[in-house]
Short mmCIF file of C-alpha atoms in Angstrom, two decimals:
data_model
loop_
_atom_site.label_atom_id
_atom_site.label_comp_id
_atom_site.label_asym_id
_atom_site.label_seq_id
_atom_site.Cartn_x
_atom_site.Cartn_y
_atom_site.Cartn_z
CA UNK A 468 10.24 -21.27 7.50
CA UNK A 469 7.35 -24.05 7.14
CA UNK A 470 3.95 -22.50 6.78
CA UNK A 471 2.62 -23.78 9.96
CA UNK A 472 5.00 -22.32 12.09
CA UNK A 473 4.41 -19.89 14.64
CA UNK A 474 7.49 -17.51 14.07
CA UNK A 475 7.14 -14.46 13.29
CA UNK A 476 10.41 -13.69 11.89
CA UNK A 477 12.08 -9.96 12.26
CA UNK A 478 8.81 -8.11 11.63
CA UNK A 479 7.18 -9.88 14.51
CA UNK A 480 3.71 -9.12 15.41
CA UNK A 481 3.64 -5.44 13.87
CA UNK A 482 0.29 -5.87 12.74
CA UNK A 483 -1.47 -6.47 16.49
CA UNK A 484 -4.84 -4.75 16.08
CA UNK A 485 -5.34 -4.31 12.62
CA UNK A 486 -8.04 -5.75 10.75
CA UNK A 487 -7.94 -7.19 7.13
CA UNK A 488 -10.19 -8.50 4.75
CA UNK A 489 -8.45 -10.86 2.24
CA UNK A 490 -11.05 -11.70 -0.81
CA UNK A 491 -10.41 -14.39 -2.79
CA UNK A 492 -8.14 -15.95 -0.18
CA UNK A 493 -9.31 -19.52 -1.21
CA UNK A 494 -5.80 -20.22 -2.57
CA UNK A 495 -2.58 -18.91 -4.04
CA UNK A 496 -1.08 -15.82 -3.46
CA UNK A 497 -4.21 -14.45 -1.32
CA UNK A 498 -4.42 -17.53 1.01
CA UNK A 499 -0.19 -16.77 1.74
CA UNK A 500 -1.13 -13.45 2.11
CA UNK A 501 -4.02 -14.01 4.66
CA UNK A 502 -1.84 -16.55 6.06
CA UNK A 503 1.46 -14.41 6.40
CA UNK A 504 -0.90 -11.02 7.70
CA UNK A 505 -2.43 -13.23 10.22
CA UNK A 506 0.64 -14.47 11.73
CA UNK A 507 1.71 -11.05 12.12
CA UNK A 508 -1.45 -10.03 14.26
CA UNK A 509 -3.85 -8.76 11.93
CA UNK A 510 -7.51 -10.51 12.34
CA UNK A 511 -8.35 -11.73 8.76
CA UNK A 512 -11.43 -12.19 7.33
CA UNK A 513 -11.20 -14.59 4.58
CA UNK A 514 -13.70 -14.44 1.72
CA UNK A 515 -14.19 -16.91 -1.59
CA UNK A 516 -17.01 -19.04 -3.04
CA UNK A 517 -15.58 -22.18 -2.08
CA UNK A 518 -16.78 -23.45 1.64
CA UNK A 519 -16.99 -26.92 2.69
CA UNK A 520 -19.20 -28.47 0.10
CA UNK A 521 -19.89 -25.57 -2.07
CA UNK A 522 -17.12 -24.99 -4.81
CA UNK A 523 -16.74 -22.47 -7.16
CA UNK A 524 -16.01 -22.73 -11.02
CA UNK A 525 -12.45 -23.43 -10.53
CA UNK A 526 -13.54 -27.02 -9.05
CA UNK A 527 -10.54 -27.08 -6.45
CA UNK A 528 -10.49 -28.46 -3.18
CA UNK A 529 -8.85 -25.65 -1.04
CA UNK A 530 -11.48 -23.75 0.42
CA UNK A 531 -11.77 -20.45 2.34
CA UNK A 532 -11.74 -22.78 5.92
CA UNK A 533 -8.63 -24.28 5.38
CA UNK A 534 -7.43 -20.68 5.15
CA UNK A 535 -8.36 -19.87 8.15
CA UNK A 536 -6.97 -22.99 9.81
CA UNK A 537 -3.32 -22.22 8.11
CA UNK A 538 -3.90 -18.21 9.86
CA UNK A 539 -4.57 -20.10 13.61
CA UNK A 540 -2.21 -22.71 13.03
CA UNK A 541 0.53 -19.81 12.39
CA UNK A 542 -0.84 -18.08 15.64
CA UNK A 543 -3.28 -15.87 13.65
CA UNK A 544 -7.49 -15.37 14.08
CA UNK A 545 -9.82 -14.67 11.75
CA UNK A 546 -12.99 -15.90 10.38
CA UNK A 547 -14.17 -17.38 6.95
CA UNK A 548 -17.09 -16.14 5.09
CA UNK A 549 -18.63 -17.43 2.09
CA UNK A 550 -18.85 -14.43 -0.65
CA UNK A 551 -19.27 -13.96 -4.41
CA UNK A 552 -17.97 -10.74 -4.78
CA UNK A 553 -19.85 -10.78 -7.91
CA UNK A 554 -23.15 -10.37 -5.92
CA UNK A 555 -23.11 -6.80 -4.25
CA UNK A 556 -25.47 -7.89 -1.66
CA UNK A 557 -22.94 -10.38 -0.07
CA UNK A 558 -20.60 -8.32 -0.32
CA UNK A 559 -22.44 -5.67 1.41
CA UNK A 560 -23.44 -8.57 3.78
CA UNK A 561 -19.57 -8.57 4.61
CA UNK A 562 -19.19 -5.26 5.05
CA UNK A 563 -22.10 -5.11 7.84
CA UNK A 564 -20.72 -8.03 9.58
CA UNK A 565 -16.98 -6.34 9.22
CA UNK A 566 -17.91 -2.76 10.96
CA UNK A 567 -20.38 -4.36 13.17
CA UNK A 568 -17.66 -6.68 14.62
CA UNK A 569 -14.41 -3.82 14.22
CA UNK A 570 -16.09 -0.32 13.06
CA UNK A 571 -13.21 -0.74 10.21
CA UNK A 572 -10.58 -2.05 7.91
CA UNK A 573 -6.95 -1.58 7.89
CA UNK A 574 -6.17 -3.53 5.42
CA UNK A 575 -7.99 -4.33 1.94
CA UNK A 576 -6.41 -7.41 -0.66
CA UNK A 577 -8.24 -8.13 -3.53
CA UNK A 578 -7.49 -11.08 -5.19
CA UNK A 579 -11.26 -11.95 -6.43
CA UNK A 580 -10.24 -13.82 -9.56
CA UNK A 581 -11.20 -18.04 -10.28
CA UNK A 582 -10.52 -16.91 -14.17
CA UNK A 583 -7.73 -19.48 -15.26
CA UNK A 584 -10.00 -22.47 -16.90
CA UNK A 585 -11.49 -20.06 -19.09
CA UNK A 586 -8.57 -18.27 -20.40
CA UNK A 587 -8.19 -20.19 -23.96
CA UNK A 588 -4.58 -19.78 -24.22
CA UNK A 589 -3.77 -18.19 -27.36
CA UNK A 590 -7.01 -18.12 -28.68
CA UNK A 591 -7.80 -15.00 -30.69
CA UNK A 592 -10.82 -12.87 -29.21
CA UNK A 593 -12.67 -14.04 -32.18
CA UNK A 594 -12.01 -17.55 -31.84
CA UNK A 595 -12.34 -17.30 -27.57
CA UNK A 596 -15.78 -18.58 -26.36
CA UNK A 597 -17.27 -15.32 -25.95
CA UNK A 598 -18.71 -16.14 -22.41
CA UNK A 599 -15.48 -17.10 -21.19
CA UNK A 600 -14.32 -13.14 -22.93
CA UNK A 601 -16.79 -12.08 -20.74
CA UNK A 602 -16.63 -14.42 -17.46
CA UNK A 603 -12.84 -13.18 -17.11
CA UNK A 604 -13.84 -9.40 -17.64
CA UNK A 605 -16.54 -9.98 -14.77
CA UNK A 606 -14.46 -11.69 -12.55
CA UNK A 607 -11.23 -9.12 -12.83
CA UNK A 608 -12.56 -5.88 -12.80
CA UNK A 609 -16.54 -6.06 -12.26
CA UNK A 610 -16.22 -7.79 -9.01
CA UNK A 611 -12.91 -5.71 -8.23
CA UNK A 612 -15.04 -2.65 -8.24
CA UNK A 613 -18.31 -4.07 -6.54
CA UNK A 614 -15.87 -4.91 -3.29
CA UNK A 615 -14.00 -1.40 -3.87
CA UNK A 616 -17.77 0.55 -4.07
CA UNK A 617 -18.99 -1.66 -0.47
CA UNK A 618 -15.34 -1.50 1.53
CA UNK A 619 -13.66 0.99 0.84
CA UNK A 620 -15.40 3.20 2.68
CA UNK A 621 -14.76 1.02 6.05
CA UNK A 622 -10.79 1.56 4.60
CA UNK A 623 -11.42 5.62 5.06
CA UNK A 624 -11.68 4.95 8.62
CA UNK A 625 -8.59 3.86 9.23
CA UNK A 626 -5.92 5.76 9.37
CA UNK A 627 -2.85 4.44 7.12
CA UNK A 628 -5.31 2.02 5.87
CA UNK A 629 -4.03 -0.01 2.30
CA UNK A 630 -5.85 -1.89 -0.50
CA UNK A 631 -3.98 -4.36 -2.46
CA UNK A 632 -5.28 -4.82 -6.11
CA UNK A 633 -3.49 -7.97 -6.67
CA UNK A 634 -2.50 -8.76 -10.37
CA UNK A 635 -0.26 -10.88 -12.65
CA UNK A 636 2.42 -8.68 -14.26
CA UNK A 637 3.98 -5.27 -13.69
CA UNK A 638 2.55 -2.31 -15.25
CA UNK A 639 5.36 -2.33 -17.49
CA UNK A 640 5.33 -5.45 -18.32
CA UNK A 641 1.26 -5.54 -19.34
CA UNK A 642 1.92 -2.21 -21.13
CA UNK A 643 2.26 -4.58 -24.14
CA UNK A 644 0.10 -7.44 -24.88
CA UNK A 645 0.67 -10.64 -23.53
CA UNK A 646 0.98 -12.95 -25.95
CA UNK A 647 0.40 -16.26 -25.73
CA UNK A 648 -3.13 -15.53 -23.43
CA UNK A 649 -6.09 -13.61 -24.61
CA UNK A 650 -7.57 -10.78 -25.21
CA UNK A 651 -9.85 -11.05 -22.22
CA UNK A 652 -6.89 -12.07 -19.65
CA UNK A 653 -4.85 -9.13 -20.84
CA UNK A 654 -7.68 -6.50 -19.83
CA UNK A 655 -8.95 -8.44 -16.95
CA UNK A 656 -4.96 -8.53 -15.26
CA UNK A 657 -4.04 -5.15 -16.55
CA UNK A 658 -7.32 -3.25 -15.44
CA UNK A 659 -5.66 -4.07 -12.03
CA UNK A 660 -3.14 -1.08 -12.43
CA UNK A 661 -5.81 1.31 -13.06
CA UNK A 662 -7.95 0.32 -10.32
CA UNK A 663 -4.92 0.99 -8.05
CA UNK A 664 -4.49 4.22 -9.90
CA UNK A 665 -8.21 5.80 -9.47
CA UNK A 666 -8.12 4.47 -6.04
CA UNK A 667 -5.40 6.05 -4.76
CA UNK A 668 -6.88 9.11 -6.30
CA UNK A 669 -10.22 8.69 -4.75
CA UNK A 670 -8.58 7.73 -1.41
CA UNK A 671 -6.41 10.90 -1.60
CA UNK A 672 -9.86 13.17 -2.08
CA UNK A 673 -11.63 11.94 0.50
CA UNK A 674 -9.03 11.93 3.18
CA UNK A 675 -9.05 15.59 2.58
CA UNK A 676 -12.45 16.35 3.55
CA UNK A 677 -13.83 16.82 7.06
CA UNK A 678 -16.18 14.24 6.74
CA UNK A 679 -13.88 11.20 7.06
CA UNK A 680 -11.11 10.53 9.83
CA UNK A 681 -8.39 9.08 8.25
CA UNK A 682 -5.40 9.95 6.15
CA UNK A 683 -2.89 8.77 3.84
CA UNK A 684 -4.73 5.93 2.59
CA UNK A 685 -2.72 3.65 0.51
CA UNK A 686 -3.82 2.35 -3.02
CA UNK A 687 -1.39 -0.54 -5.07
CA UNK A 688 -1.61 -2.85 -7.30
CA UNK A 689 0.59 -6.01 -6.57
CA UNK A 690 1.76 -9.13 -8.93
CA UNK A 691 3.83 -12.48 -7.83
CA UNK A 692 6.66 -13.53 -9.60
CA UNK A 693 6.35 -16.95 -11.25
CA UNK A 694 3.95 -18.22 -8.35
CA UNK A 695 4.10 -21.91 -7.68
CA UNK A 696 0.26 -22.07 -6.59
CA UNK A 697 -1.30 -25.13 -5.37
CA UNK A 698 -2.76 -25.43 -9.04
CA UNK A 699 0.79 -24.62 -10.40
CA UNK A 700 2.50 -27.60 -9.15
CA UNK A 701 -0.65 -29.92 -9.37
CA UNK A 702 0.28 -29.02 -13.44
CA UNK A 703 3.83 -30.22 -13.09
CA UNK A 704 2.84 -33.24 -10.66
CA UNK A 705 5.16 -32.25 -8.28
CA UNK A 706 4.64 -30.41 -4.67
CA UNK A 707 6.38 -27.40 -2.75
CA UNK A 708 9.08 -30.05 -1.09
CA UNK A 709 9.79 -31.69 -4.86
CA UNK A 710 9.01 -28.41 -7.27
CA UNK A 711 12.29 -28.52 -8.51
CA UNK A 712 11.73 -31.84 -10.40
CA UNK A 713 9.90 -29.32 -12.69
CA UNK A 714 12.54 -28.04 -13.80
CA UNK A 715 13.08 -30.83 -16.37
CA UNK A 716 9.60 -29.69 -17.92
CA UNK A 717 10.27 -26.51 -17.52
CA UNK A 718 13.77 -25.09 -17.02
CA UNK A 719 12.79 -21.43 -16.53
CA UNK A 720 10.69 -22.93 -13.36
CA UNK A 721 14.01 -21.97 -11.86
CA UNK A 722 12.70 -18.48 -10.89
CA UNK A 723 9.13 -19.56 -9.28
CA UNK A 724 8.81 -18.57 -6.18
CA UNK A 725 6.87 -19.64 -2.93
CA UNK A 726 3.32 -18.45 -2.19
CA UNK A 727 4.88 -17.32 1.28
CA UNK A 728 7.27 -15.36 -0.07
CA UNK A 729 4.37 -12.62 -1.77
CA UNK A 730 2.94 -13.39 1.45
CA UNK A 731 6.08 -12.07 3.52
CA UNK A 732 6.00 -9.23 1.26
CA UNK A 733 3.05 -7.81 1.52
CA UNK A 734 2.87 -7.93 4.98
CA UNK A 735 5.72 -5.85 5.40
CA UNK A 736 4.33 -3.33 3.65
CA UNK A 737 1.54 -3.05 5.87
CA UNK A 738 3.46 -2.76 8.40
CA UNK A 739 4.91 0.62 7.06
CA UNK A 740 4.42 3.45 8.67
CA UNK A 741 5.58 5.09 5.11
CA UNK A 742 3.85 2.97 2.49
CA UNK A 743 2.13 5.95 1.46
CA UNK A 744 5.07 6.67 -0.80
CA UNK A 745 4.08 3.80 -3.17
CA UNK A 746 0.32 4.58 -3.59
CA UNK A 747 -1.19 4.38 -6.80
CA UNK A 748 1.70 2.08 -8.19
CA UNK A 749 2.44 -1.60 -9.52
CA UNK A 750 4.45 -3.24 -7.25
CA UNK A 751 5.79 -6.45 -7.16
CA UNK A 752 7.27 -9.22 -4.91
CA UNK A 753 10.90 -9.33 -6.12
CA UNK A 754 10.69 -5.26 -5.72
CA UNK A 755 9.56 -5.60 -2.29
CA UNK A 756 11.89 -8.17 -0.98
CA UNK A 757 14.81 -5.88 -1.85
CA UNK A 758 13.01 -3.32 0.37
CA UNK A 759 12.23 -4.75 3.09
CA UNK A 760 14.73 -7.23 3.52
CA UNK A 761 12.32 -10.51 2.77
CA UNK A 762 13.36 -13.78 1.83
CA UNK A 763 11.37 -16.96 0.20
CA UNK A 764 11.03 -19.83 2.40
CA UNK A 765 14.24 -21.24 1.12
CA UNK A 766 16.32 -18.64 1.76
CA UNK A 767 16.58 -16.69 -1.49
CA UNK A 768 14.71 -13.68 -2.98
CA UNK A 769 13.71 -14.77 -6.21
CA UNK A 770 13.33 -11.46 -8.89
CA UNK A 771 10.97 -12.89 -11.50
CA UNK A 772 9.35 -10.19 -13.46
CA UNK A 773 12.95 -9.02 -14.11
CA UNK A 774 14.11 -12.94 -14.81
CA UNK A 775 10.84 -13.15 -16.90
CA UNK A 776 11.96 -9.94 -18.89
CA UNK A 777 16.01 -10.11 -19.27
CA UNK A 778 16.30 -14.11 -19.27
CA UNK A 779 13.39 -16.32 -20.59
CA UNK A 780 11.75 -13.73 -22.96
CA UNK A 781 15.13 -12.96 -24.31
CA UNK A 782 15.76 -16.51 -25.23
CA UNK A 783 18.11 -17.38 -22.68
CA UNK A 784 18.90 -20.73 -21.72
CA UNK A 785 17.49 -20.91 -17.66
CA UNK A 786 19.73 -19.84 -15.17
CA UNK A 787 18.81 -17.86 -12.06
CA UNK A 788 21.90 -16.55 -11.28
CA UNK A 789 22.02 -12.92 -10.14
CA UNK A 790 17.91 -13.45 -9.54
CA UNK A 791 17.32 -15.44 -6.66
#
């Protein structure tokens, strides 16, 4: 299914009156996730530093507009706002605008992030530029819990509402380091799990006392598979219609999957009347498909943190047979 069309596939419009704020839906995963949660009903408000002529750090064109304009074009609403989620007073900006304009949100995704030009790929910390160290550390967790501190208490008023700490690698996966990144990236992506741990905690707690309505809150953390991200293919020269040409550079490109398809996924989830079950746990996009019957925008349901794990960091030669 292109991303422009209107279909709503077998979930349909489950998500009619819910609210969501995506942050850090510029690009990637989070735009396909505002995208895919707006075509399902929810009205999306889609934060980033990038807007018109403003860009952020990361120096790409997509911008938190064009976001928008995917979400109406796939027979979604929503607005977007300009936000550094660094600065607590815009993002307590958004949360003023947010209950003024719905009393609430249903549905939280955090993917505040704009870290990849200063990751230094295998750089030791002492060898890293030490503001970069620091920029990544700021941008993944600092900023995480300035927009946890300011919305999550318009989450508590919902009932069945869900935050989505989004993240790159399963819990099990980042248990170890990841080699070949930094020191910085490592804590940065992996504080992720934790955030969805404590929050899940904290959710739990307050639902219990009489001074908030709602109930069975939902905390996760939530990681892509090999993502093929607007900046992804721009690095192999090749687009969504012609990513498989990558595969020549790199054969274990087999696996990637669409943004759409981490879009599909989470969507589902909040649709589910039962995704309380999961709270305070890593999930990921191959996991999800399986569960809620989701497929990629090609027809398959790629599995890539168990590709990543049994295939390519085992040394064996590409094939995604069995994971797609």
């Amino acid at each position: 299914m292109a991303a422009n069309e209107t279909d709503t596939g077998h979930f349909g419009r489950t998500l009619h009156g819910k609210v969501a704020v995506v942050a850090g839906g510029t690009r990637g995963a989070s735009r396909a996730i505002a995208v895919e949660l707006g075509r399902r009903g929810a009205y999306v408000y889609v934060t980033g530093r990038t807007s018109g002529a403003d860009r952020s750090e990361v120096g790409r064109t997509e911008t938190i507009e064009g976001t928008v304009e995917r979400i109406e074009r796939a027979g979604g609403d929503g607005a977007a706002l300009r936000v550094d989620h660094l600065d607590p007073e815009q993002v307590r900006g958004l949360a003023a605008r947010v209950e003024a304009e719905h009393g609430g949100v249903d549905i939280l995704i955090d993917g505040v992030w704009g870290g990849d030009g200063h990751i230094g790929w295998g750089q030791p910390v002492w060898e890293h530029p030490l503001q970069a160290s620091l920029r990544m550390i700021r941008l993944g967790i600092d900023a995480h819990i300035v927009t946890a501190h300011l919305l999550l208490p318009l989450v508590l008023r919902r009932p069945g509402g869900l935050v989505v700490e989004m993240t790159d690698g399963t819990a099990e996966y980042n248990a170890n380091y990841r080699h070949g990144t930094t020191l910085a990236f490592h804590i940065a992506k992996a504080a992720a799990h934790h955030l969805a741990i404590a929050e899940a905690a904290e959710l739990s707690e307050a639902a219990e006392s009489s001074e908030v309505a709602a109930h069975d809150c939902t905390a996760v953390a939530l990681t892509p598979g090999w993502l093929r991200s607007e900046a992804m293919l721009d690095e192999f020269g090749v687009t969504e219609a012609t990513w498989r040409d990558a595969l020549e550079q790199q054969p274990h490109f087999c696996i990637s999957e669409s943004p759409t398809f981490v879009g599909r996924t989470v969507a589902a989830l909040a649709g589910d009347p039962d995704k309380h079950r999961f709270t305070g746990r890593t999930l990921n996009s191959g996991e999800l498909a399986k569960i809620y019957d989701v497929d990629d925008v090609d027809g398959s349901r790629p599995d890539g943190w168990r590709y990543i794990t049994e295939v390519a960091d085992a040394g064996k030669p590409a094939d995604p047979t069995g994971y797609r």
